[in-house]
Amino acid sequence: NDRSGVLVEILNLLAKEKLDVKSVNSRTRKKKIILSFKIKLISESARLELAKKVRQLRDVNDVKISVDG
């Protein structure tokens, strides 16, 4: 789904959580939009809570949070 505003909603959620967004990338695959965010390192419990909140947004199908480094 390519609902207008989903990127803004995710960015607003990240801002509300006071997370430092380093970069945002987007691409499409099989009629889906894939958004990738690089944020400042957060704890495992914070990652789980963030994933839960993002999943609750309308038209978000999946959330994967990985740690770099």
Short mmCIF file of C-alpha atoms in Angstrom, two decimals:
data_model
loop_
_atom_site.label_atom_id
_atom_site.label_comp_id
_atom_site.label_asym_id
_atom_site.label_seq_id
_atom_site.Cartn_x
_atom_site.Cartn_y
_atom_site.Cartn_z
CA ASN A 1 0.00 0.00 0.00
CA ASP A 2 1.31 3.48 -0.80
CA ARG A 3 -0.85 5.50 1.58
CA SER A 4 0.16 9.12 1.60
CA GLY A 5 1.47 10.26 4.96
CA VAL A 6 2.86 7.02 6.36
CA LEU A 7 6.45 8.32 6.18
CA VAL A 8 5.43 11.49 8.03
CA GLU A 9 3.67 9.42 10.70
CA ILE A 10 6.76 7.28 11.25
CA LEU A 11 9.05 10.31 11.40
CA ASN A 12 6.69 12.00 13.87
CA LEU A 13 6.74 8.86 16.02
CA LEU A 14 10.55 8.80 15.98
CA ALA A 15 10.63 12.50 16.93
CA LYS A 16 8.11 11.94 19.75
CA GLU A 17 10.37 9.18 21.07
CA LYS A 18 13.28 11.66 20.86
CA LEU A 19 15.26 9.37 18.57
CA ASP A 20 18.10 10.80 16.53
CA VAL A 21 17.43 9.89 12.88
CA LYS A 22 20.70 9.73 10.94
CA SER A 23 19.27 8.81 7.50
CA VAL A 24 16.14 7.64 5.69
CA ASN A 25 16.09 5.50 2.53
CA SER A 26 13.20 4.17 0.50
CA ARG A 27 12.77 1.61 -2.25
CA THR A 28 9.98 -0.41 -3.80
CA ARG A 29 9.64 -4.16 -4.12
CA LYS A 30 6.63 -6.11 -5.39
CA LYS A 31 4.25 -3.14 -5.10
CA LYS A 32 5.39 -2.40 -1.54
CA ILE A 33 7.36 0.54 -0.23
CA ILE A 34 10.29 -0.36 2.00
CA LEU A 35 11.55 2.38 4.30
CA SER A 36 14.88 2.14 6.11
CA PHE A 37 15.88 4.43 8.94
CA LYS A 38 19.28 4.71 10.54
CA ILE A 39 18.91 5.92 14.12
CA LYS A 40 21.23 6.39 17.04
CA LEU A 41 21.82 3.13 18.94
CA ILE A 42 19.06 2.31 21.45
CA SER A 43 18.58 -0.54 23.91
CA GLU A 44 16.94 -3.84 23.04
CA SER A 45 13.86 -3.00 25.12
CA ALA A 46 13.57 0.39 23.39
CA ARG A 47 13.84 -1.31 19.97
CA LEU A 48 11.05 -3.74 20.86
CA GLU A 49 8.81 -0.93 22.10
CA LEU A 50 9.54 1.15 18.99
CA ALA A 51 8.71 -1.76 16.69
CA LYS A 52 5.43 -2.27 18.56
CA LYS A 53 4.46 1.38 18.13
CA VAL A 54 5.37 1.47 14.42
CA ARG A 55 3.36 -1.73 13.79
CA GLN A 56 0.29 0.01 15.21
CA LEU A 57 0.37 2.63 12.43
CA ARG A 58 -2.18 2.12 9.67
CA ASP A 59 -0.84 0.36 6.57
CA VAL A 60 2.43 -0.73 8.19
CA ASN A 61 2.81 -4.41 7.34
CA ASP A 62 6.13 -5.32 8.92
CA VAL A 63 8.83 -3.84 11.11
CA LYS A 64 12.40 -5.06 11.39
CA ILE A 65 14.94 -3.32 13.58
CA SER A 66 18.55 -4.38 13.27
CA VAL A 67 21.67 -3.19 14.99
CA ASP A 68 24.64 -2.12 12.93
CA GLY A 69 28.03 -2.82 14.40
#
